[in-house]
Coordinates of C-alpha atoms (C1' of nucleotides) in Angstrom, one line a residue:
Chain R
M296 CA 13.4 -1.2 -18.8
S297 CA 10.0 -1.8 -18.8
E298 CA 7.5 1.2 -18.4
E299 CA 4.6 -0.3 -16.6
T300 CA 5.4 -4.0 -15.8
E301 CA 4.5 -6.8 -18.1
D302 CA 0.5 -7.4 -17.7
E303 CA -0.1 -10.9 -17.7
V304 CA -3.5 -12.1 -18.8
K305 CA -4.3 -13.3 -15.2
K306 CA -7.4 -11.6 -14.2
D307 CA -8.7 -11.1 -11.1
F308 CA -12.1 -12.1 -9.7
I309 CA -13.5 -8.3 -10.5
R310 CA -12.4 -8.3 -13.9
E311 CA -13.6 -11.6 -14.5
I312 CA -17.1 -10.5 -13.5
I313 CA -16.8 -7.5 -15.8
D314 CA -15.8 -9.7 -18.8
A315 CA -18.7 -11.9 -18.1
D316 CA -21.0 -8.8 -17.8
L317 CA -19.5 -7.6 -21.2
A318 CA -19.8 -11.1 -22.8
S319 CA -23.3 -11.5 -21.6
G320 CA -24.3 -8.1 -23.1
K321 CA -25.5 -6.8 -19.7
H322 CA -23.4 -4.1 -20.1
S323 CA -21.7 -2.5 -23.2
E324 CA -19.8 0.1 -21.5
I325 CA -17.8 0.0 -18.2
V326 CA -18.2 2.8 -15.6
T327 CA -16.4 2.9 -12.3
R328 CA -16.0 5.7 -9.6
F329 CA -13.5 6.6 -6.8
P330 CA -15.6 7.8 -4.0
P331 CA -13.5 9.3 -1.2
E332 CA -15.0 11.5 1.6
P333 CA -13.0 14.8 1.7
N334 CA -12.2 14.3 5.3
G335 CA -8.5 13.8 5.2
Y336 CA -5.7 13.1 2.8
L337 CA -5.5 10.1 0.7
H338 CA -3.1 7.3 1.7
I339 CA -1.4 4.3 0.0
G340 CA -4.6 2.1 0.7
H341 CA -6.7 4.7 -1.4
A342 CA -4.1 4.2 -4.0
K343 CA -5.1 0.6 -4.3
S344 CA -8.5 1.8 -5.1
I345 CA -7.6 4.5 -7.5
C346 CA -5.4 2.1 -9.5
L347 CA -8.3 -0.3 -9.6
N348 CA -11.1 1.8 -10.6
F349 CA -9.1 4.1 -12.9
G350 CA -7.1 1.3 -14.3
L351 CA -10.2 -0.4 -15.2
S352 CA -11.4 2.7 -17.3
K353 CA -8.1 2.6 -19.1
E354 CA -8.3 -1.1 -19.7
Y355 CA -11.7 -1.4 -21.2
S356 CA -13.1 0.5 -23.7
P357 CA -15.7 2.1 -23.7
A358 CA -15.2 2.9 -20.0
R359 CA -15.0 5.7 -17.7
C360 CA -14.1 6.4 -14.0
H361 CA -15.7 9.1 -12.0
L362 CA -14.2 10.9 -9.2
R363 CA -17.0 11.4 -6.9
F364 CA -16.6 13.1 -3.5
D365 CA -18.8 11.5 -0.8
D366 CA -19.6 14.6 1.0
T367 CA -22.6 14.0 3.0
N368 CA -21.4 14.8 6.5
P369 CA -20.9 18.8 6.8
S370 CA -19.1 18.4 10.2
K371 CA -16.0 16.5 8.8
E372 CA -15.4 17.5 5.4
E373 CA -13.5 20.5 3.9
T374 CA -12.3 22.0 0.8
E375 CA -8.9 21.6 1.6
Y376 CA -9.1 17.8 1.4
V377 CA -11.2 18.1 -1.8
E378 CA -8.1 19.7 -3.4
S379 CA -5.4 17.6 -2.1
I380 CA -7.5 14.5 -3.3
Q381 CA -7.7 15.6 -6.8
E382 CA -3.9 16.6 -6.8
D383 CA -3.3 13.1 -5.5
V384 CA -5.1 11.3 -8.1
R385 CA -3.7 13.2 -11.0
W386 CA -0.1 12.9 -9.5
L387 CA -0.8 9.0 -9.6
G388 CA -1.3 9.5 -13.3
F389 CA -5.0 9.4 -13.6
D390 CA -7.9 11.7 -15.1
W391 CA -11.5 11.9 -14.8
G392 CA -11.9 14.3 -17.5
K393 CA -15.4 15.8 -17.0
N394 CA -16.6 13.2 -14.6
L395 CA -16.0 15.2 -11.3
F396 CA -19.0 14.9 -9.1
F397 CA -19.9 15.7 -5.6
A398 CA -22.6 13.5 -3.6
S399 CA -24.0 16.9 -2.5
D400 CA -24.9 17.7 -6.1
Y401 CA -27.4 15.0 -5.7
F402 CA -29.1 16.4 -2.5
D403 CA -32.1 17.6 -4.3
Q404 CA -32.8 14.3 -6.1
L405 CA -32.1 12.2 -3.0
H406 CA -34.3 14.3 -1.0
G407 CA -37.0 13.6 -3.8
F408 CA -36.3 9.8 -3.5
A409 CA -36.7 10.0 0.5
V410 CA -40.0 11.7 -0.2
Q411 CA -40.9 8.7 -2.5
L412 CA -39.8 6.4 -0.2
I413 CA -42.2 7.8 2.5
E414 CA -45.1 7.9 0.0
S415 CA -44.7 4.2 -0.7
G416 CA -44.5 3.4 2.8
H417 CA -40.8 2.4 2.8
A418 CA -39.9 5.2 5.3
Y419 CA -40.7 7.1 8.3
V420 CA -39.7 9.7 10.6
D421 CA -38.7 8.4 13.8
S422 CA -38.6 10.5 17.0
L423 CA -36.6 8.3 19.3
S424 CA -33.2 9.6 20.4
A425 CA -30.0 8.0 19.1
E426 CA -29.7 6.1 22.6
E427 CA -33.0 4.8 22.2
I428 CA -32.7 3.9 18.7
R429 CA -29.7 2.1 19.7
T430 CA -31.4 -0.1 22.3
Y431 CA -34.2 -0.9 20.0
R432 CA -32.0 -2.1 17.2
G433 CA -31.3 -5.4 19.3
T434 CA -27.8 -6.8 19.4
L435 CA -25.8 -9.1 16.9
T436 CA -27.5 -12.1 18.7
E437 CA -31.1 -10.6 19.6
P438 CA -33.3 -9.1 17.1
G439 CA -34.7 -5.2 17.3
K440 CA -37.9 -4.3 18.1
P441 CA -39.9 -1.6 16.1
S442 CA -40.1 2.0 17.4
P443 CA -43.3 3.4 18.5
H444 CA -43.1 5.7 15.7
R445 CA -42.9 3.0 13.0
D446 CA -46.5 3.2 11.8
R447 CA -46.8 6.9 11.6
S448 CA -49.1 7.7 8.6
V449 CA -47.7 9.0 5.4
E450 CA -49.0 12.3 5.9
E451 CA -47.5 12.8 9.2
N452 CA -44.2 11.2 8.0
L453 CA -44.4 13.9 4.9
D454 CA -45.1 16.8 7.3
L455 CA -42.2 16.0 9.6
F456 CA -39.6 15.3 7.1
A457 CA -40.6 18.4 5.4
R458 CA -40.3 20.4 8.7
M459 CA -37.0 18.7 9.3
A460 CA -35.7 20.0 6.1
K461 CA -36.7 23.3 7.0
G462 CA -34.9 23.3 10.4
E463 CA -37.9 23.6 12.7
F464 CA -36.5 20.7 14.7
A465 CA -33.3 20.4 16.8
E466 CA -30.4 18.3 15.9
G467 CA -31.2 14.8 17.1
E468 CA -34.8 15.3 17.6
H469 CA -35.9 13.2 14.6
V470 CA -34.3 11.3 11.8
L471 CA -35.8 9.6 8.8
R472 CA -35.3 5.7 8.5
A473 CA -36.1 3.2 6.1
K474 CA -38.8 0.6 6.9
I475 CA -37.4 -2.7 6.4
D476 CA -37.0 -5.4 9.1
M477 CA -36.0 -4.7 12.7
A478 CA -35.5 -8.6 13.0
S479 CA -32.9 -8.8 10.0
P480 CA -29.8 -10.8 11.1
N481 CA -28.1 -8.1 9.2
M482 CA -28.2 -5.2 11.4
N483 CA -28.1 -2.7 8.4
M484 CA -31.3 -3.9 7.4
R485 CA -32.6 -3.0 10.8
D486 CA -34.6 0.2 9.7
P487 CA -31.3 2.1 8.9
T488 CA -31.1 5.9 9.3
L489 CA -31.5 7.8 5.8
Y490 CA -31.5 11.5 7.1
R491 CA -30.3 13.0 10.2
I492 CA -30.6 16.7 11.2
R493 CA -27.4 18.5 10.9
K494 CA -27.4 22.6 11.4
E495 CA -24.1 23.1 10.1
S496 CA -22.7 24.9 7.0
H497 CA -21.9 22.3 4.4
H498 CA -18.4 22.9 2.4
R499 CA -20.3 23.2 -0.9
T500 CA -24.2 23.8 0.0
G501 CA -23.8 26.1 2.7
N502 CA -26.6 26.6 4.8
K503 CA -29.2 25.4 2.3
W504 CA -29.9 22.1 4.1
C505 CA -30.8 21.2 7.6
V506 CA -31.0 17.4 6.9
Y507 CA -28.0 15.3 5.5
P508 CA -28.4 12.1 3.9
M509 CA -26.6 8.9 5.3
Y510 CA -24.0 7.2 3.3
D511 CA -26.1 3.9 2.4
F512 CA -28.9 6.0 1.2
T513 CA -26.7 8.1 -1.0
H514 CA -23.9 6.0 -2.1
G515 CA -25.8 3.4 -4.3
L516 CA -28.6 6.2 -5.6
S517 CA -25.4 8.3 -6.5
D518 CA -23.8 5.4 -8.6
M519 CA -27.1 5.0 -10.1
L520 CA -27.6 8.6 -11.0
E521 CA -24.3 8.4 -12.6
G522 CA -24.6 5.1 -14.5
V523 CA -22.1 3.4 -12.8
T524 CA -21.8 -0.4 -13.7
H525 CA -19.6 -1.6 -11.0
S526 CA -19.3 -0.1 -7.6
L527 CA -16.3 -1.3 -6.2
C528 CA -15.6 -1.0 -2.2
T529 CA -14.1 -2.6 0.6
L530 CA -15.1 -5.8 2.5
E531 CA -16.4 -3.9 5.4
F532 CA -19.3 -2.8 3.2
E533 CA -20.3 -6.4 2.4
H534 CA -23.3 -6.5 4.9
H535 CA -24.3 -3.1 3.3
R536 CA -24.8 -4.7 -0.1
P537 CA -28.5 -5.8 0.6
L538 CA -29.2 -2.1 1.7
Y539 CA -27.5 -1.2 -1.5
E540 CA -29.8 -3.2 -3.6
W541 CA -32.8 -2.4 -1.5
F542 CA -32.9 1.1 -2.3
L543 CA -32.5 0.4 -6.2
K544 CA -35.4 -2.1 -5.8
V545 CA -37.8 -0.3 -4.0
L546 CA -37.3 2.8 -6.0
K547 CA -37.5 0.8 -9.2
T548 CA -34.4 2.6 -10.6
P549 CA -33.6 2.4 -14.2
C550 CA -30.3 1.2 -13.7
Q551 CA -28.8 -1.0 -11.2
P552 CA -25.1 -0.7 -10.4
R553 CA -23.5 -3.7 -8.9
Q554 CA -21.5 -3.4 -5.5
I555 CA -18.7 -5.7 -5.5
E556 CA -16.2 -5.9 -2.5
F557 CA -12.4 -6.5 -2.2
A558 CA -9.9 -6.6 0.6
R559 CA -8.4 -3.0 1.6
L560 CA -4.8 -2.9 1.6
G561 CA -3.0 -3.9 4.9
L562 CA 0.6 -3.0 5.0
T563 CA 3.1 -3.9 7.4
Y564 CA 4.4 -1.2 9.8
T565 CA 1.8 1.0 8.8
V566 CA -1.5 2.4 9.8
M567 CA -3.9 3.4 7.3
S568 CA -6.8 4.8 9.7
K569 CA -7.5 8.5 8.5
R570 CA -8.7 9.2 12.0
F571 CA -5.1 8.1 13.4
L572 CA -3.4 10.1 10.8
L573 CA -5.4 13.2 11.3
K574 CA -4.5 12.7 15.2
L575 CA -0.8 12.5 14.2
V576 CA -1.0 15.7 12.2
E577 CA -3.3 17.4 14.7
S578 CA -1.0 16.5 17.6
G579 CA 2.0 17.5 16.1
K580 CA 3.7 14.2 16.1
V581 CA 4.3 14.7 12.2
N582 CA 4.7 17.9 10.5
G583 CA 1.5 17.7 8.5
W584 CA -0.2 15.2 6.3
D585 CA 2.8 15.4 3.7
D586 CA 5.3 14.7 6.2
P587 CA 7.7 12.0 4.6
R588 CA 7.1 9.6 7.2
M589 CA 3.5 9.6 6.5
P590 CA 1.6 6.7 4.4
T591 CA -0.1 9.5 2.7
I592 CA 0.0 9.9 -1.0
S593 CA 1.4 13.4 -0.4
G594 CA 4.0 12.3 2.4
I595 CA 5.2 9.6 0.1
R596 CA 5.4 11.6 -2.8
R597 CA 7.6 14.4 -0.7
R598 CA 9.7 11.3 0.4
G599 CA 10.4 10.6 -3.3
Y600 CA 8.5 7.5 -4.2
T601 CA 7.3 7.9 -7.9
A602 CA 3.8 7.5 -9.1
E603 CA 5.1 4.7 -11.4
A604 CA 6.5 2.6 -8.4
I605 CA 3.2 3.1 -6.7
R606 CA 1.3 1.8 -9.7
R607 CA 3.5 -1.1 -10.0
F608 CA 3.1 -2.0 -6.3
C609 CA -0.7 -1.8 -6.6
H610 CA -0.4 -4.2 -9.5
R611 CA 1.6 -6.6 -7.8
I612 CA -0.3 -6.8 -4.6
G613 CA -3.4 -8.2 -6.4
L614 CA -7.1 -8.3 -5.7
T615 CA -8.9 -10.7 -3.6
K616 CA -11.3 -11.0 -0.7
Y617 CA -8.8 -12.3 1.5
P618 CA -8.0 -9.5 4.1
G619 CA -4.0 -10.4 4.2
M620 CA -1.2 -7.9 5.3
T621 CA 1.3 -7.1 2.5
D622 CA 4.8 -6.8 3.5
I623 CA 6.0 -3.3 3.2
S624 CA 9.2 -4.7 1.4
L625 CA 7.3 -5.2 -1.8
L626 CA 6.5 -1.5 -1.9
E627 CA 10.2 -0.7 -1.1
F628 CA 11.3 -3.1 -4.0
S629 CA 8.8 -1.3 -6.1
V630 CA 10.6 1.9 -5.6
R631 CA 14.1 0.7 -5.6
E632 CA 13.1 -1.0 -8.9
H633 CA 11.8 2.1 -10.6
L634 CA 14.5 4.4 -9.4
N635 CA 17.2 2.3 -10.3
E636 CA 15.9 2.5 -13.8
V637 CA 15.6 6.4 -14.0
A638 CA 17.5 8.1 -11.2
P639 CA 20.8 9.6 -12.1
R640 CA 23.8 8.8 -10.1
V641 CA 25.7 11.1 -8.3
M642 CA 28.1 11.3 -5.1
G643 CA 27.3 12.4 -1.6
V644 CA 28.8 12.1 1.8
L645 CA 26.3 11.9 4.5
K646 CA 28.7 11.6 7.6
P647 CA 31.8 13.2 6.4
L648 CA 35.5 12.2 7.3
K649 CA 38.2 14.2 6.0
V650 CA 40.9 12.8 3.8
V651 CA 43.9 14.4 2.8
I652 CA 46.0 13.2 0.0
T653 CA 49.3 14.0 0.8
N654 CA 51.2 13.5 -2.6
Y655 CA 48.6 15.3 -4.2
P656 CA 49.8 19.0 -5.3
E657 CA 48.8 21.4 -2.7
D658 CA 46.3 23.6 -5.0
G659 CA 45.9 21.1 -7.4
E660 CA 42.5 20.0 -8.9
E661 CA 41.1 18.1 -11.9
M662 CA 37.9 16.7 -13.1
V663 CA 37.3 13.1 -13.5
D664 CA 34.4 11.6 -15.5
A665 CA 31.6 10.0 -13.7
V666 CA 29.0 7.9 -15.4
N667 CA 25.5 9.1 -14.8
H668 CA 23.8 5.9 -15.1
P669 CA 25.7 2.6 -15.5
G670 CA 22.7 0.7 -16.9
D671 CA 22.1 3.4 -19.7
P672 CA 25.0 4.6 -21.7
E673 CA 22.8 7.2 -23.0
A674 CA 22.8 9.1 -19.9
G675 CA 26.3 10.3 -20.6
K676 CA 28.9 11.6 -18.2
R677 CA 29.6 14.4 -16.0
P678 CA 33.0 16.0 -14.7
V679 CA 33.2 15.8 -10.9
P680 CA 36.2 17.8 -9.3
F681 CA 39.0 15.8 -7.3
S682 CA 41.3 17.8 -5.3
R683 CA 43.9 17.3 -2.4
E684 CA 41.2 17.4 0.4
L685 CA 38.2 15.1 0.1
Y686 CA 35.4 13.7 2.5
I687 CA 34.5 10.0 2.5
E688 CA 31.9 8.4 4.6
Q689 CA 32.9 7.9 8.2
N690 CA 31.8 4.1 8.0
D691 CA 33.9 3.6 4.9
F692 CA 36.9 3.6 7.4
M693 CA 37.8 1.1 10.1
E694 CA 40.7 1.1 12.4
D695 CA 40.4 -2.4 13.0
P696 CA 38.5 -3.8 10.2
P697 CA 37.2 -7.4 10.3
R698 CA 38.1 -10.0 7.7
K699 CA 35.6 -9.3 5.0
F700 CA 35.7 -5.5 5.3
F701 CA 36.7 -4.0 1.8
R702 CA 36.9 -0.7 2.7
L703 CA 39.6 1.9 4.0
G704 CA 41.7 1.0 7.0
P705 CA 45.3 1.6 8.1
G706 CA 47.7 0.8 5.5
R707 CA 44.9 -0.4 3.0
E708 CA 44.3 0.5 -0.7
V709 CA 40.7 1.3 -2.0
R710 CA 39.4 2.6 -5.3
F711 CA 38.1 6.2 -5.1
R712 CA 35.1 5.9 -7.5
Y713 CA 36.1 7.2 -10.8
A714 CA 39.0 8.7 -9.4
Y715 CA 42.3 6.9 -8.1
Y716 CA 43.5 4.2 -5.9
V717 CA 44.1 5.5 -2.5
T718 CA 46.2 4.1 0.3
C719 CA 45.7 5.3 4.1
Q720 CA 49.1 6.0 5.4
E721 CA 48.1 7.8 8.9
V722 CA 45.1 8.1 11.0
I723 CA 44.7 11.4 12.9
K724 CA 42.6 11.6 16.1
D725 CA 41.3 14.2 18.5
D726 CA 41.8 14.0 22.3
H727 CA 39.1 11.7 22.7
G728 CA 40.5 9.2 20.5
T729 CA 37.8 9.8 17.9
V730 CA 39.3 9.7 14.4
T731 CA 39.2 13.1 12.6
E732 CA 41.2 12.8 9.6
L733 CA 43.0 10.6 7.5
R734 CA 46.4 11.1 5.5
C735 CA 46.5 9.0 2.5
T736 CA 48.4 8.7 -0.4
Y737 CA 47.2 8.2 -4.1
D738 CA 48.4 6.3 -7.2
P739 CA 48.9 8.8 -10.2
E740 CA 48.9 5.9 -12.2
S741 CA 45.4 4.7 -11.2
R742 CA 43.2 7.6 -12.8
G743 CA 40.0 6.8 -13.9
G744 CA 40.1 3.9 -11.1
K745 CA 42.1 1.6 -13.1
S746 CA 45.5 0.4 -12.0
A747 CA 48.5 0.5 -14.7
D748 CA 49.9 -2.7 -13.2
G749 CA 46.5 -4.5 -13.2
R750 CA 46.5 -5.0 -9.5
K751 CA 42.9 -5.5 -7.9
V752 CA 41.6 -3.7 -5.0
K753 CA 38.4 -4.9 -3.8
G754 CA 36.7 -1.9 -2.2
T755 CA 35.4 1.3 -4.0
I756 CA 34.1 4.2 -1.9
H757 CA 32.3 7.4 -2.9
W758 CA 34.0 10.8 -2.2
V759 CA 33.7 14.5 -2.8
S760 CA 36.0 17.1 -3.0
A761 CA 36.1 19.5 0.1
K762 CA 36.5 22.6 -1.5
H763 CA 33.7 22.0 -4.0
A764 CA 31.5 20.3 -2.0
V765 CA 27.8 21.5 -1.7
P766 CA 26.7 21.4 2.0
A767 CA 23.0 19.7 2.7
T768 CA 20.7 18.6 5.4
V769 CA 19.7 15.2 4.7
R770 CA 16.7 13.3 6.3
L771 CA 16.7 9.7 6.8
I772 CA 13.3 8.5 6.6
D773 CA 12.7 5.2 8.2
R774 CA 9.5 3.0 9.0
L775 CA 6.8 5.0 11.0
F776 CA 6.2 2.3 13.4
T777 CA 8.5 -0.4 15.1
V778 CA 6.1 -3.3 14.8
E779 CA 4.7 -4.9 11.9
D780 CA 1.1 -5.0 13.0
P781 CA 0.8 -1.9 15.3
H782 CA -3.1 -2.5 15.5
A783 CA -2.2 -6.1 17.1
A784 CA 0.5 -4.6 19.5
D785 CA -0.3 -4.1 23.3
G786 CA -0.9 -0.6 24.1
E787 CA -2.0 2.6 22.1
L788 CA -0.9 3.1 18.5
E789 CA 1.1 6.1 19.6
D790 CA 3.2 3.7 21.6
Q791 CA 4.4 1.8 18.7
L792 CA 5.6 5.0 16.8
N793 CA 9.3 4.6 15.7
P794 CA 11.1 7.6 17.4
D795 CA 14.0 7.3 15.0
A796 CA 11.5 7.5 11.9
I797 CA 13.3 10.5 10.7
E798 CA 16.9 11.4 11.2
E799 CA 18.2 14.9 10.3
L800 CA 22.0 14.9 9.1
M801 CA 23.0 18.7 9.2
D802 CA 26.6 18.3 7.7
C803 CA 26.4 16.3 4.5
Q804 CA 28.6 17.0 1.4
L805 CA 27.6 16.7 -2.0
E806 CA 29.3 17.0 -5.2
P807 CA 28.9 20.1 -7.0
S808 CA 26.4 18.9 -9.8
L809 CA 23.6 19.0 -7.0
R810 CA 23.8 22.9 -6.9
G811 CA 21.0 24.6 -8.2
Q812 CA 19.0 21.3 -8.4
K813 CA 15.2 22.0 -8.0
V814 CA 13.0 20.7 -5.6
G815 CA 11.6 17.4 -6.3
Y816 CA 14.7 16.3 -8.3
Q817 CA 15.6 12.4 -7.7
C818 CA 18.9 10.7 -8.0
Q819 CA 20.8 7.9 -6.5
F820 CA 23.8 8.7 -4.0
E821 CA 25.9 6.1 -5.1
R822 CA 26.2 3.3 -2.4
L823 CA 23.6 5.1 -0.3
G824 CA 20.3 5.0 -1.7
Y825 CA 17.9 7.2 -3.6
F826 CA 17.2 10.9 -2.5
C827 CA 14.9 13.7 -3.6
I828 CA 15.1 17.3 -2.8
D829 CA 12.6 18.4 -0.2
P830 CA 10.4 21.7 -0.4
D831 CA 12.2 22.9 2.7
T832 CA 15.0 23.7 0.4
T833 CA 16.0 27.4 0.5
E834 CA 18.5 29.5 -1.1
D835 CA 20.6 29.1 1.9
G836 CA 20.5 25.3 1.9
L837 CA 19.5 22.1 0.2
V838 CA 17.1 19.7 2.3
I839 CA 17.2 16.4 1.0
N840 CA 15.0 13.3 1.8
R841 CA 16.4 9.7 1.5
T842 CA 13.5 8.0 -0.3
I843 CA 14.8 4.3 0.4
G844 CA 18.1 2.9 0.8
L845 CA 20.0 0.8 -1.3
R846 CA 19.9 -3.1 -0.6
D847 CA 23.0 -3.4 1.7
S848 CA 24.2 -7.0 1.9
W849 CA 27.2 -5.8 3.8
A850 CA 25.2 -4.1 6.5
K851 CA 23.1 -7.3 6.7
Q852 CA 26.2 -9.4 7.1
A853 CA 27.5 -7.0 9.6
G854 CA 24.4 -6.9 11.5
K855 CA 24.5 -10.7 12.2
R856 CA 27.9 -10.7 13.9
Chain T
rU216 C1' -22.7 -15.8 21.0
rA217 C1' -26.1 -14.5 15.5
rC218 C1' -25.2 -13.5 10.5
rC219 C1' -21.7 -12.6 6.5
rC220 C1' -16.8 -13.3 4.1
rC221 C1' -12.2 -15.5 3.8
rG222 C1' -8.1 -19.9 4.7
rU223 C1' -2.5 -22.3 -1.3
rA224 C1' 5.7 -21.3 0.7
rG225 C1' 7.7 -16.6 6.0
rU226 C1' 4.5 -12.5 2.8
rG227 C1' 1.3 -11.4 -1.4
rU228 C1' -1.1 -13.5 -5.7
rA229 C1' -1.7 -18.0 -9.9
rA230 C1' -3.4 -22.5 -11.4
rU231 C1' -11.5 -22.3 -13.5
rG232 C1' -11.7 -31.4 -12.3
rG233 C1' -5.6 -33.3 -15.0
rU234 C1' 2.2 -32.9 -12.7
rA235 C1' 1.0 -26.5 -7.5
rA236 C1' 3.2 -21.4 -10.7
rC237 C1' 4.7 -16.0 -10.3
rA238 C1' 6.7 -12.0 -7.4
rC239 C1' 8.7 -10.1 -2.7
rU240 C1' 11.5 -11.5 1.6
rA241 C1' 15.3 -14.8 3.5
rC242 C1' 19.4 -17.8 2.3
rU243 C1' 23.7 -19.7 -1.5
rG244 C1' 26.8 -18.9 -5.5
rA245 C1' 28.6 -15.9 -10.2
rU246 C1' 29.6 -11.2 -12.4
rU247 C1' 30.6 -6.0 -10.6
rU248 C1' 34.9 0.6 -10.6
rU249 C1' 27.8 1.2 -6.3
rG250 C1' 29.2 -4.9 -0.9
rA251 C1' 23.9 -1.4 -5.9
rU252 C1' 22.1 -3.5 -10.5
rU253 C1' 22.3 -8.2 -13.4
rC254 C1' 22.5 -13.8 -13.4
rA255 C1' 21.9 -18.5 -11.5
rG256 C1' 20.1 -21.6 -7.5
rU257 C1' 17.6 -23.2 -2.4
rC258 C1' 12.7 -22.8 0.5
rA259 C1' 4.9 -25.6 0.4
rU260 C1' 2.1 -32.0 -1.4
rU261 C1' -2.7 -26.3 -0.8
rC262 C1' -6.0 -25.5 7.7
rA263 C1' -8.1 -30.7 9.2
rA264 C1' -11.1 -34.9 8.6
rG265 C1' -14.4 -37.4 5.9
rG266 C1' -17.1 -38.0 0.9
rU267 C1' -17.8 -37.6 -4.7
rU268 C1' -14.4 -38.7 -9.0
rC269 C1' -10.0 -42.9 -13.0
rG270 C1' -8.4 -38.1 -11.0
rA271 C1' -9.6 -32.7 -5.7
rG272 C1' -6.0 -27.1 -4.1
rU273 C1' -10.5 -26.6 -7.1
rC274 C1' -16.9 -30.1 -5.9
rC275 C1' -19.9 -31.8 -1.0
rU276 C1' -20.2 -32.3 4.6
rU277 C1' -18.4 -31.4 9.2
rG278 C1' -14.9 -29.2 12.2
rC279 C1' -10.9 -25.6 13.2
rG280 C1' -8.6 -20.8 12.5
rG281 C1' -8.8 -15.7 10.8
rG282 C1' -11.5 -11.1 9.4
rG283 C1' -16.1 -8.0 9.5
rU284 C1' -20.9 -6.2 11.5
rA285 C1' -24.8 -3.6 16.8
rG286 C1' -23.0 5.5 14.2
rC287 C1' -28.1 10.1 13.7
rC288 C1' -19.4 8.1 10.3
rA289 C1' -18.1 6.7 5.5

RNA sequence: UACCCCGUAGUGUAAUGGUAACACUACUGAUUUUGAUUCAGUCAUUCAAGGUUCGAGUCCUUGCGGGGUAGCCA
């Protein structure tokens, strides 16, 4: 039972670069950063980046990883997101220590850099409309052409930029652009916008600024200001690297962080787009960012995934520049693996079928010992009440069972886990022919689930004593989408949503040890899966999420018929 | 159609010029008081074609295929 799985010496390309930089003496300390924009909740894709950046800061020494909010767009960013992001990173098991930063903390310095660029003739104020700028930029196959304002004097640029900052102009009237190369094959080098006018209140700087820096200008310089050595980002920023380096070069900055790109996480049956997730939340298709169906860190956590499982997953997916699609079964394996190690076992019946043990004393009851964890004797045992009336799972009984069905059927004997051998004597149905109750007998000699005469029973099923049972609502969570790659499917993403991604069972019956357990408590319901107590739980009733089902080779075999 | 990046089992990653390895998935089988867990096994000559070399998944060339890029988003 390993904590954090074995770490082989296999190094990914980024760690190789870092090793080389250390070996060559280029760096003696490793500094990374995780730079989210606070415009939404973090998702499993971010976990990859978090595990990478913060993981590096744990593996190397000296090293540190900064948490820096990339908050340069006041119209999309909110404090709620800043808080949720911090909570999620901490929950994943990482700590930024004192290194909590905001790009907005650098607005003054950034503004100074912009002025420097103007003074050195590397930036100018453009007064074209957004539409015109787009036209002038050219296309992927044709070069752009210079704006008529490209050659304004330094003095005029300085004056205009100062007045932009003071709020003398309306949004869109002017922008500050870098003066690079309108014919570059790299669109990012065709005089990218550095500053735009936004007369909006910023979540941290309030109304201090009327101009806000763009990502490209902000990011690399923020890295530089913080002494970041390796700035790790996803593949779509590859074309931005020349620009990232251009700023550092032109401004002759004392330190030169290196941007390295890796492939973002692609996961089957999942969509990572924050924009789309926000839409799900706002349209009410899910109940908030932490809905257990969501691929957000908070949703996954609420569903019962463990941070350890996510870390193991992030370790297993590797790190390359190949933009692949990871099978979600690898994530599911990682949770099962971890929960199998740590989750105590209990019994709970999701879809109850009443069983009466006719040869058991009317008011009799007794306690049987149940093992808390079969793989861990240290976990001990607990007493579970057994009595004349019990519940079993509806699908553990078949009136006309197929050959390989090991469970209960008319005249069949099975083991009630940790209790007795039980034989079905009579099937009671209602007017519609639905089975409503089973009348059974038990073998008093088989207490504990062992027969005195050594006869074998193939099936073992779980059960709960009716009068001791704790009622609960259980939510079965399934994949959010019906197709492997929702982006590749025809139609809107919404059309690919799995309508059965959540199924609520209102009549579940659990063994009494569940009574009084706290929100967040995780356990395995034997034979069913791993479960977690949901925050919707009240004094009146438990609400429980199924994190993930157990592997089920019977269901698989039955499904093939 | 311009530029950049990427092509190794179904999937994700190893192999750093010397016999293609690991994990997941799937399928067999064994054990099992969870049809779970555990254990054992099966599944690829590395996109293609040329070239360099005693030797190429690895280096070179040319194709082919996939992804990214034309926000005053990040």
